[in-house]
Coordinates of C-alpha atoms and ligand atoms in Angstrom, one line a residue:
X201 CA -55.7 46.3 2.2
X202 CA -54.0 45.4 -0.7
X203 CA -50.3 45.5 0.6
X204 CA -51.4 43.3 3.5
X205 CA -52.9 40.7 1.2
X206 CA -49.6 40.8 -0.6
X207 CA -47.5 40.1 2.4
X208 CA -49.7 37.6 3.3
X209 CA -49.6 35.6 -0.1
X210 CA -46.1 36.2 -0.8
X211 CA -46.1 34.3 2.7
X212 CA -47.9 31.7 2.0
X213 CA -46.6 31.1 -1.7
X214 CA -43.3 30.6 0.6
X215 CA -44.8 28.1 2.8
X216 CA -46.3 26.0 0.0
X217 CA -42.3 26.2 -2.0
X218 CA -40.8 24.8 0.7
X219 CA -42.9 22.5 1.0
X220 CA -43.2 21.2 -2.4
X221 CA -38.8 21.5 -2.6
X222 CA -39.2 18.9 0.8
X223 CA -41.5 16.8 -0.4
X224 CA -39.4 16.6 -3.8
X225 CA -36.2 16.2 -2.3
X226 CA -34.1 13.1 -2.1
X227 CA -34.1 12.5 2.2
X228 CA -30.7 13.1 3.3
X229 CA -28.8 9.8 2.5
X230 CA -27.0 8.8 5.9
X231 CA -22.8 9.5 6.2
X232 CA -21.5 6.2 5.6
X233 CA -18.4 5.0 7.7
X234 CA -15.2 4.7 6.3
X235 CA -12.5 2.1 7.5
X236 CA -9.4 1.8 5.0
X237 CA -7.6 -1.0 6.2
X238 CA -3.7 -1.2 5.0
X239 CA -2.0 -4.7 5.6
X240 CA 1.5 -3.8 5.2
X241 CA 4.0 -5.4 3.1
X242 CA 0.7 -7.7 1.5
X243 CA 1.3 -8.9 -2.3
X244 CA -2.0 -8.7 -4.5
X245 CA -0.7 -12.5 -5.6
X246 CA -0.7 -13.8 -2.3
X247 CA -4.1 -13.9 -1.5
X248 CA -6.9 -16.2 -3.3
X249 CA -9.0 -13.8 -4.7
X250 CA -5.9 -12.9 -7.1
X251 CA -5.2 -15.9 -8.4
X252 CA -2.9 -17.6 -5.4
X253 CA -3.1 -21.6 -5.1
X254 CA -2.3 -21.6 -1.1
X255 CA -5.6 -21.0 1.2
X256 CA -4.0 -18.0 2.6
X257 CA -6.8 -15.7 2.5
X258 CA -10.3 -17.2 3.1
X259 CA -12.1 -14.2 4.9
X260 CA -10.5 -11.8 2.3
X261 CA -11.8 -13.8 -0.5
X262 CA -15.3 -14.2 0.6
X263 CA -15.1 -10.5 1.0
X264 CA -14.3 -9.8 -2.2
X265 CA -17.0 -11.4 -3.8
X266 CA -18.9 -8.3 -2.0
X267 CA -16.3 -6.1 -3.1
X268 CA -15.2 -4.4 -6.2
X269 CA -11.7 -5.3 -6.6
X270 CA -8.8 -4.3 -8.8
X271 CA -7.0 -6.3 -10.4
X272 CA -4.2 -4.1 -11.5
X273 CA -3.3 -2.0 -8.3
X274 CA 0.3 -0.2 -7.1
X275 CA 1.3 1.7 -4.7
X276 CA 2.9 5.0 -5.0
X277 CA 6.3 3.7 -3.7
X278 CA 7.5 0.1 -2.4
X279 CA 8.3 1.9 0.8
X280 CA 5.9 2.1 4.3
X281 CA 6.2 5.8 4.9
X282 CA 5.7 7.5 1.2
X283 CA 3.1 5.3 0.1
X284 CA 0.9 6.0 3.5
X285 CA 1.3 9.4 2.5
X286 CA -0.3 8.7 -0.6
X287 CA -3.3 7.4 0.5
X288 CA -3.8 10.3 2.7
X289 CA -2.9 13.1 1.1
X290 CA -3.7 11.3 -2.9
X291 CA -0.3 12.9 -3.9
X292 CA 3.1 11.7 -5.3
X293 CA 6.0 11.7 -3.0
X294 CA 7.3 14.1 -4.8
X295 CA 4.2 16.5 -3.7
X296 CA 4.1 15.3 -0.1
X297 CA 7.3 15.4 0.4
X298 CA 7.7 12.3 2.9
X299 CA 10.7 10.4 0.8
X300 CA 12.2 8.8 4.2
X301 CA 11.4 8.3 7.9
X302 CA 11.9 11.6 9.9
X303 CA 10.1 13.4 6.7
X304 CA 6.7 15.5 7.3
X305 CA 4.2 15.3 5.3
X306 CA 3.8 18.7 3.5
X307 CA 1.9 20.9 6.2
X308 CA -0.1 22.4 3.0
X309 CA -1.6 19.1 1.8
X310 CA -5.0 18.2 3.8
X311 CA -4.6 14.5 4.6
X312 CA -7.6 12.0 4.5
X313 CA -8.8 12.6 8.3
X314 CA -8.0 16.7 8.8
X315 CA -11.4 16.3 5.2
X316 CA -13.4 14.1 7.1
X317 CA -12.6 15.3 10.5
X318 CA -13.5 18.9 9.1
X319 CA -17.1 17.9 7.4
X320 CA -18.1 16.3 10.6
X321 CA -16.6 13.0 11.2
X322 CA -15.6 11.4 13.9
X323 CA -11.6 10.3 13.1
X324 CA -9.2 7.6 14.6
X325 CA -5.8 5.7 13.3
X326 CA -4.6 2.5 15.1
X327 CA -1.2 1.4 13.6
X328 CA 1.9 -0.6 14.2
X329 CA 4.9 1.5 13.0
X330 CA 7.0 4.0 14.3
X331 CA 7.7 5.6 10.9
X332 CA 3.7 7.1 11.3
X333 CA 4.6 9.3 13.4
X334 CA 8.4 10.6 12.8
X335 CA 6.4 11.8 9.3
X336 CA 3.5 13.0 10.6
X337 CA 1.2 10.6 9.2
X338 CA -1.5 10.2 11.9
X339 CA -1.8 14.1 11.2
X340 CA -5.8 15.0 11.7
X341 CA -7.0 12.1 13.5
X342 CA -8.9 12.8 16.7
X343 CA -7.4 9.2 18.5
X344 CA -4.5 7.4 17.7
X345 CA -3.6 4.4 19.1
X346 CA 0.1 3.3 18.4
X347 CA 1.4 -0.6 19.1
X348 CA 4.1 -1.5 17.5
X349 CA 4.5 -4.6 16.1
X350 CA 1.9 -5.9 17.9
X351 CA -0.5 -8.7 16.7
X352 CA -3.8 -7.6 14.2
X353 CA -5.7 -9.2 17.1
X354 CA -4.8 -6.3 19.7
X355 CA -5.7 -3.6 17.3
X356 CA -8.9 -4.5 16.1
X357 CA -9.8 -4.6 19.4
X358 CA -8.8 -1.4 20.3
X359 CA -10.3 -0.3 16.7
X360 CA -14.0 -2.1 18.1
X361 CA -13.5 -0.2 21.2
X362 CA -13.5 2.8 20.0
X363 CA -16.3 2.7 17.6
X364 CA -18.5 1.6 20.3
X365 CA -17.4 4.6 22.1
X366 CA -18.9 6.8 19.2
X367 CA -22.2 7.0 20.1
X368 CA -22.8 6.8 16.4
X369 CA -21.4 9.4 15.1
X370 CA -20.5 8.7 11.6
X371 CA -16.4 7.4 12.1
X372 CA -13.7 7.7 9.6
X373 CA -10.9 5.7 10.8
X374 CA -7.4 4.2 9.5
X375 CA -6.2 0.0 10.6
X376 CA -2.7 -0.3 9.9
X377 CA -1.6 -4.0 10.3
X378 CA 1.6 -5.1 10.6
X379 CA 1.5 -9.5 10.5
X380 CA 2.4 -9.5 7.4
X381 CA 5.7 -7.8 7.4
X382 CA 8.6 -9.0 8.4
X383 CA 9.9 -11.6 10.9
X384 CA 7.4 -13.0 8.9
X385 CA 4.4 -14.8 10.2
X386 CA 4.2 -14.8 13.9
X387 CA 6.4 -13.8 16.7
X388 CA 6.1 -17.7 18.2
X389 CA 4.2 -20.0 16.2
X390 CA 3.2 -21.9 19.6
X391 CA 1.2 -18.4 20.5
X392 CA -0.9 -19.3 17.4
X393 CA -4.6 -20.9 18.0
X394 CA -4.5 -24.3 17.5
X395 CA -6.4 -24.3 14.4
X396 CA -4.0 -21.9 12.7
X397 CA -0.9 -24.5 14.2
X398 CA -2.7 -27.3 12.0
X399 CA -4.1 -25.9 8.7
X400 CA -1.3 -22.9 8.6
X401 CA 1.6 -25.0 9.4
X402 CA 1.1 -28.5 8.4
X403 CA -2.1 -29.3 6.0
X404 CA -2.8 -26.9 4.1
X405 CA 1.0 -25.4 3.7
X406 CA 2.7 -28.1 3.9
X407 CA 4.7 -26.2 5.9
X408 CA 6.5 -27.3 9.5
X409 CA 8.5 -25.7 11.7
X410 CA 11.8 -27.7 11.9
X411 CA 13.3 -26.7 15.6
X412 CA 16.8 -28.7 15.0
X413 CA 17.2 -27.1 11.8
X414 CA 16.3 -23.1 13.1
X415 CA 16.2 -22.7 16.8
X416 CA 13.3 -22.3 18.3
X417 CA 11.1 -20.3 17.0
X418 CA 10.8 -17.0 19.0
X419 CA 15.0 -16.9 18.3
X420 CA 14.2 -17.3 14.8
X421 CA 11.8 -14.0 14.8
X422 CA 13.5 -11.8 16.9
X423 CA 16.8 -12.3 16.7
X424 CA 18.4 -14.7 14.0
X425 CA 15.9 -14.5 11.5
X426 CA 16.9 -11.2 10.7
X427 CA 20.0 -12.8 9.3
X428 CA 17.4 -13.9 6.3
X429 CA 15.8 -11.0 5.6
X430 CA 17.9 -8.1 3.0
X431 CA 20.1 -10.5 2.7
X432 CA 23.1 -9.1 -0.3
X433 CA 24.7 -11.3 -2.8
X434 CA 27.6 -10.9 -0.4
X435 CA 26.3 -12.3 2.6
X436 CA 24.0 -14.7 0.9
X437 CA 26.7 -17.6 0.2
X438 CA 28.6 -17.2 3.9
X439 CA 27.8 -19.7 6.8
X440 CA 25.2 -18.9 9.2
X441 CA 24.8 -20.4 12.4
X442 CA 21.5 -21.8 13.0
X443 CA 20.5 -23.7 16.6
X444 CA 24.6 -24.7 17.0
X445 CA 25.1 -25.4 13.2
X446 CA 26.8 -23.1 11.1
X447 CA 26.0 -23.5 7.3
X448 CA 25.2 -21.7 4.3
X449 CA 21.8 -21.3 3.5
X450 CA 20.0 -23.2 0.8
X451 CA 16.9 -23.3 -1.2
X452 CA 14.9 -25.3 1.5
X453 CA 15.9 -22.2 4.0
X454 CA 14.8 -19.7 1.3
X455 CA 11.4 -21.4 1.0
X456 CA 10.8 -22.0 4.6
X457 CA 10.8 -18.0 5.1
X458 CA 8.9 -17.5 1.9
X459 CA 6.1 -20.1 3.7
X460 CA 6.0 -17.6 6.6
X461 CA 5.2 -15.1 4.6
X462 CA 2.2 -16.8 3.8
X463 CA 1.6 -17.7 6.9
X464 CA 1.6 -14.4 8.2
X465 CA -1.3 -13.8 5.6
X466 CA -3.5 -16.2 6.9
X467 CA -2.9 -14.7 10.5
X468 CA -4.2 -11.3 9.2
X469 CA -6.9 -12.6 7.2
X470 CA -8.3 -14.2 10.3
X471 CA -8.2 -11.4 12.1
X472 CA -10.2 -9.5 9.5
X473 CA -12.7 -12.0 9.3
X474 CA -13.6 -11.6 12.7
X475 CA -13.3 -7.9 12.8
X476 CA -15.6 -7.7 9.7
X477 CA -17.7 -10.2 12.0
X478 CA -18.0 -7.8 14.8
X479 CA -18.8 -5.3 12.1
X480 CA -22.0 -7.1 11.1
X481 CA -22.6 -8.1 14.6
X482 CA -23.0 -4.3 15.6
X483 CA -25.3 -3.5 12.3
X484 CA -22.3 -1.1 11.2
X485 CA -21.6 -3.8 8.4
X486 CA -24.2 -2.0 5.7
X487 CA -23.1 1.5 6.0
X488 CA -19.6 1.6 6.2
X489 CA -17.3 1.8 3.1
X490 CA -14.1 -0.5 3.4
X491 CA -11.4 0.1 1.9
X492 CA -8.2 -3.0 1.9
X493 CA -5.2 -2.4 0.8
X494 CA -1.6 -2.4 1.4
X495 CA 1.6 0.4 1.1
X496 CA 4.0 -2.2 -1.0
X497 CA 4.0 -5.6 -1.8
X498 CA 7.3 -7.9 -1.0
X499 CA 10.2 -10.0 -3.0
X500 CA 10.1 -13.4 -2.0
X501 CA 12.0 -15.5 -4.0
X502 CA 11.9 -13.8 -7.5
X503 CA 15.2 -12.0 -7.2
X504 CA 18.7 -13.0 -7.9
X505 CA 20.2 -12.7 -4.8
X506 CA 17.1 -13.3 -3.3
X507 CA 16.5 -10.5 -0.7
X508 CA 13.2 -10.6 1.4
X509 CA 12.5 -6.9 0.7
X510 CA 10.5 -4.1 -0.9
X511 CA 11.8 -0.7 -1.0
X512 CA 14.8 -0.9 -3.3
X513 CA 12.8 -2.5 -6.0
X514 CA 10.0 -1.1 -8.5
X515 CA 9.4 -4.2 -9.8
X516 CA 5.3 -6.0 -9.6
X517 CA 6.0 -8.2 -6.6
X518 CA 7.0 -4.9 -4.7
X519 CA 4.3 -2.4 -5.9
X520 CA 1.2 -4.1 -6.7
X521 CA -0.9 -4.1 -4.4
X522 CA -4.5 -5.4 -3.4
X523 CA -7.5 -3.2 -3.9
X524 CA -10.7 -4.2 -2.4
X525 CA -13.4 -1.7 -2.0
X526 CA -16.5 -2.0 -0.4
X527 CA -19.7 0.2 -1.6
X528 CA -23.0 -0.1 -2.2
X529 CA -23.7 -1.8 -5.6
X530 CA -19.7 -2.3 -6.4
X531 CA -20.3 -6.4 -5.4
X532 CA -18.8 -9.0 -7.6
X533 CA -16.9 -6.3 -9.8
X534 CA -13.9 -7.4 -11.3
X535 CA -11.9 -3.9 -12.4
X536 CA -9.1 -4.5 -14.9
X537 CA -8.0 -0.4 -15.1
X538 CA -5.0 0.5 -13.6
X539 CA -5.4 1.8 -10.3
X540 CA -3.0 3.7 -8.0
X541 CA -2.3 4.7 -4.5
X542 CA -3.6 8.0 -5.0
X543 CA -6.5 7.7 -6.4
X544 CA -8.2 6.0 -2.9
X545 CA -8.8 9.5 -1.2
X546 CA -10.4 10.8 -4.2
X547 CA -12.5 8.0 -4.2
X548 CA -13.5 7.9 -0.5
X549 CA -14.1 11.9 -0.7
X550 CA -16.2 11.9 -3.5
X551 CA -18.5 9.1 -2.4
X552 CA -19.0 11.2 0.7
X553 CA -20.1 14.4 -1.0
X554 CA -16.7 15.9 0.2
X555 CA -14.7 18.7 -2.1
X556 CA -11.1 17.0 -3.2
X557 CA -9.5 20.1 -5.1
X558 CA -5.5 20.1 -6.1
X559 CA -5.3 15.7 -6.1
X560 CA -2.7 14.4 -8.2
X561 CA -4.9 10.8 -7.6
X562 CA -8.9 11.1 -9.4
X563 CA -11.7 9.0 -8.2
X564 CA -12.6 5.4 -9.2
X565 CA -16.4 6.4 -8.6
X566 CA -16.9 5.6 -12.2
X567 CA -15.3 2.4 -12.9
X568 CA -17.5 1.4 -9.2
X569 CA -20.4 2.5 -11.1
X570 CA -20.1 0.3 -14.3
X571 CA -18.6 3.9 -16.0
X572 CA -15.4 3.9 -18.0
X573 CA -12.4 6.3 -16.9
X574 CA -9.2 7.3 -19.5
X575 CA -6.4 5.0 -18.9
X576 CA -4.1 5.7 -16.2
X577 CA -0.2 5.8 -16.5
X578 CA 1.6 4.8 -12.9
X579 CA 4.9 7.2 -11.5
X580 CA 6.0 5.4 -8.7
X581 CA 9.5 6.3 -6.8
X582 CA 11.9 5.3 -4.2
X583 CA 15.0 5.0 -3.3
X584 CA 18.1 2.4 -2.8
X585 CA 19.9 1.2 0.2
X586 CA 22.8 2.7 -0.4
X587 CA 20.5 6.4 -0.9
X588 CA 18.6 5.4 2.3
X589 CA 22.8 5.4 4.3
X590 CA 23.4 8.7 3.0
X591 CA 19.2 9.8 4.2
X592 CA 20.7 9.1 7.3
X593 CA 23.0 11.7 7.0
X594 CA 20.2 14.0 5.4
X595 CA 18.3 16.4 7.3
X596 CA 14.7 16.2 6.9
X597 CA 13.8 18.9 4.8
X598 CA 17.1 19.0 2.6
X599 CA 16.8 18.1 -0.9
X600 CA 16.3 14.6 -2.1
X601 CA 17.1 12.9 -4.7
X602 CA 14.7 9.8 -6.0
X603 CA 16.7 6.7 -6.7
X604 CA 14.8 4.6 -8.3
X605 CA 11.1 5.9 -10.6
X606 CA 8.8 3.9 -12.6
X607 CA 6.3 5.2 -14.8
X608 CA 3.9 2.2 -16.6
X609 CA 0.6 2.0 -18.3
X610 CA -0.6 -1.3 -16.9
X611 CA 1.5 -3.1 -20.1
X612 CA 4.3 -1.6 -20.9
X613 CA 7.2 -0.4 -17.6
X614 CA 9.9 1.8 -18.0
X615 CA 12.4 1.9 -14.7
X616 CA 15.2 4.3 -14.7
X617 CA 17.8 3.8 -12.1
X618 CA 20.0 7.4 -11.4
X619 CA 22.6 5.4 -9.9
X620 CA 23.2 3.2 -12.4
X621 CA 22.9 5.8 -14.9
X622 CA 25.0 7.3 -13.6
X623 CA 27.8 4.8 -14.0
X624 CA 27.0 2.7 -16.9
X625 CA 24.5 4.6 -19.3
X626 CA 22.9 1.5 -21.5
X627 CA 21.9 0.1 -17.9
X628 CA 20.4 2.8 -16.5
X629 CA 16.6 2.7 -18.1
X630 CA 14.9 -0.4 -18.4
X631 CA 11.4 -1.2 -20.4
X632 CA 9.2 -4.1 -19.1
X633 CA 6.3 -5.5 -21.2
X634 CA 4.2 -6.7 -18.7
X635 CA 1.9 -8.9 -20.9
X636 CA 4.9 -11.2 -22.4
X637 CA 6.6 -10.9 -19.3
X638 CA 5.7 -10.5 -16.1
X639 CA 7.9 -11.7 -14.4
X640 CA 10.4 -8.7 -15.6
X641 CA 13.4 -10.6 -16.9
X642 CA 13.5 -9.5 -20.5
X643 CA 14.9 -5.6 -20.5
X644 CA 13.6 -4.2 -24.3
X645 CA 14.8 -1.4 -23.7
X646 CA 17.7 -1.4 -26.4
X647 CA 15.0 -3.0 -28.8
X648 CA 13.4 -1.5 -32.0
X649 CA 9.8 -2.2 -30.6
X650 CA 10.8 -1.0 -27.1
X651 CA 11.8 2.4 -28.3
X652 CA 8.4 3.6 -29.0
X653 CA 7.4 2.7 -25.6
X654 CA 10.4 4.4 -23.7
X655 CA 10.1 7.6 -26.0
X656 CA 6.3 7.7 -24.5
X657 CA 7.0 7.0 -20.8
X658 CA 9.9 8.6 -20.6
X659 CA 7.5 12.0 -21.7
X660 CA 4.9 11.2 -19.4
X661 CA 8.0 10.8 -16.5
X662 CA 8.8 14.3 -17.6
X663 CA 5.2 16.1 -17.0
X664 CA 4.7 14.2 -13.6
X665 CA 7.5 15.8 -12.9
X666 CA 6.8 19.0 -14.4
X667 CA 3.4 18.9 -12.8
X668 CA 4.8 18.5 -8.8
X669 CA 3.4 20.9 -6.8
X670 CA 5.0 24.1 -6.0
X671 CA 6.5 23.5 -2.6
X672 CA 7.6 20.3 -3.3
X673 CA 11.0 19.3 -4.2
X674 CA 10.2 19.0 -7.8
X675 CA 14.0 19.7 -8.7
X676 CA 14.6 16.4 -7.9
X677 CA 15.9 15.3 -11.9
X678 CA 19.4 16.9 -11.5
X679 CA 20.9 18.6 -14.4
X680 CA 23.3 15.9 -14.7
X681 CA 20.6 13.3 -14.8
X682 CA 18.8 15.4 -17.1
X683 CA 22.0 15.0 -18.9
X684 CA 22.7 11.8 -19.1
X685 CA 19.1 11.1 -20.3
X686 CA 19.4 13.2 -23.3
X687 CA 22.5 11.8 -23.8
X688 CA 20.4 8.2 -24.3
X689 CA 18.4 10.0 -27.1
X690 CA 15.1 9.8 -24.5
Ligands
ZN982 ZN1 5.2 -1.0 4.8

């Protein structure tokens, strides 16, 4: 029965393959977690792992040294909403579309949870601002949890609730913190443990609370401290009244709301150190990939008139950002490459195995693998207050028009301002080299060695441009701008 014996070997020779391609295979590695954590309005120089002298950031520092961490990371733009928008969808505002509060994020972009949420994850945000959902940001999470300017404390517990509620299915989930923003700090400093009271406040800050001088403090957070905070050159020198005293503001005020700040750090960074605690406690701590970052950084007292701000500004204290990631055999790295905003869900989808066609961002896989990547240029965007009054006035959806862009290579900066170039044309585009001055004070951008510089980012500014995506408002370079740009010789 020869046809027989054929079936029956062709059988078996099918038995004995599979075999041999399961006994060969790799076993299926298991879907690690993923928790990107965002600490808004945190500075990259504020915390000891980059280089700060105050002990602001214990817990984050010991988990950097299990981290690889970046040491030249930015944001996408120095504003809450665009920049989350980033992270989720890896594209530039420009491709997003989210350019103020009330704008969606393009309905054609997949964001970070609809991937994970679609390859079988289970998907929940927990978040402290309003702005996440006037533009659609928690878009594709199973759970949200929204508490508004409520401590880090309440929404790591809510985050630990419902993991254990997961019955371990593999979770992808977003922690949106909000202590570090401003009123800075705390909402009462008597609310803080006393161990926070003495090391935050006195030792290791040198930093007290000075009633007579401020009102208490819960008036100073809610109320009159606002009277600190975007403060214009204008208001800056008039008398304020503070508990019954009316005076102008000095240095010593400027620095006591810069030492909140810092204070405000340590808060968080306690809080993560005992979320990360409950992490290991729960044996989640091995296979879950943690991502720490933040939407924009914050200027403290670098400006003149200094404002305690972030979105109209491009410059480092505003954009760069931390970057701690958290994957197997990435400990102890140290990652100078540039890194950006949206290049995290490129990252997180391609060490899960997921597809991430059409990102503007590309994965740092490599550089966490000891590989080497092609240098990165940044295009960062936003938009000043005097835009953001007339946004008010814009319908969502209407063309917009970005204020403020940056485009840098790590070294060298070029900022072009289309308000002021629109007005006075030698102001209007500024180079920065980063190296010889970080601190941006030295504009060479009217300089024979700066021209070679803006002539190359001015280019690259054109092709991100160029390169938006198709439903996006890439028109945003008006023909007048485009005008008065040539006009420069750019
Ligand atoms: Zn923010």
């Amino acid at each position: 029965m020869p046809i027989s014996i054929h079936r029956l070997s062709l059988g078996a020779w099918l038995v004995v393959l599979l075999l041999f391609v399961g006994a060969c295979s790799e076993p299926a590695r298991p879907r690690a977690n993923v928790l990107l954590i965002t600490v808004d309005t945190l500075r990259a120089d504020r915390l000891g792992c980059y280089g700060y002298e105050r002990d602001t950031s214990p817990n984050l520092d010991a988990f950097a040294k299990e981290c690889a961490l970046f040491e030249r990371s930015y944001s996408m733009a120095p504003f809450t909403a665009p920049s989350h928008a980033s992270l989720f969808t890896g594209l530039h505002t420009s491709s997003h579309g989210v350019y103020y509060w009330g704008h969606k994020v393009d309905p054609g972009a997949p964001t970070l949870a609809e991937r994970f949420a679609k390859a079988g994850w289970r998907t929940g945000a927990f978040y402290n601002h309003p702005s996440v959902e006037s533009c659609d940001l928690q878009r594709g999470f199973q759970h949200t949890e929204a508490r508004y300017y409520e401590p880090a404390a309440d929404s790591i517990d809510a985050l630990l609730g419902w993991i254990d509620g997961g019955a371990g299915q593999p979770f992808a989930t977003w922690l949106h913190l909000w202590d570090v923003h401003r009123p800075y700090g705390w909402r009462d400093w008597n609310e803080l443990p006393a161990e926070f009271r003495s090391k935050v406040q006195r030792r290791e800050m040198s930093f007290a609370y000075e009633e007579e001088r401020y009102g208490s403090p819960t008036e100073l957070a809610v109320g009159r401290g606002e009277q600190f905070y975007n403060v214009p050159q204008s208001r800056q020198r008039q008398p304020i009244a503070f508990a019954g005293n009316k005076r102008v503001l000095d240095e010593r005020d400027w620095q006591f709301v810069a030492d909140r700040y810092d204070g405000g750090v340590r808060y968080a960074d306690a809080a993560l150190g005992r979320l990360f605690a409950e992490l290991e406690r729960r044996g989640l701590w091995e296979n879950t990939v943690i991502v720490i970052t933040s939407d924009h950084g914050e200027t403290l007292l670098e400006r003149d008139p200094c404002w305690f701000t972030h979105d109209p500004f491009l410059y480092e204290e505003a954009l760069r950002v931390p970057l701690l990631v958290r994957v197997p055999g990435g400990a102890g790295m140290r990652i100078p490459d540039l890194a950006r905003g949206i290049d995290v869900l490129p990252t997180l989808l391609e060490h899960a195995d997921l597809p991430g066609a059409d990102l503007q961002g590309r994965s740092l896989m490599p550089l966490l693998r000891g590989e080497s990547l092609p240098p990165a240029l940044l295009w960062a965007q936003t938009q000043t207050h005097s835009a953001k009054e007339s946004a008010r006035r814009t319908k969502p959806g209407e063309p917009w028009l970005e204020q403020r862009e940056c485009v840098s290579d790590g070294r060298f900066k070029i900022v072009i301002d289309y308000e002021k170039l629109a007005v006075e044309k030698s102001t209007g585009v500024a180079l920065y080299d980063l190296q010889a001055d970080p601190g941006e004070r030295k504009n060479i951008a009217h300089t024979p060695e700066g021209l070679p510089h803006i002539q190359r980012l001015m280019r690259a500014g054109d092709e991100f441009r160029a390169s938006q995506r198709s439903n996006s408002r890439k028109g945003t370079l008006s023909e007048e701008q485009r005008r008065l740009l040539d006009s420069l010789g750019y």
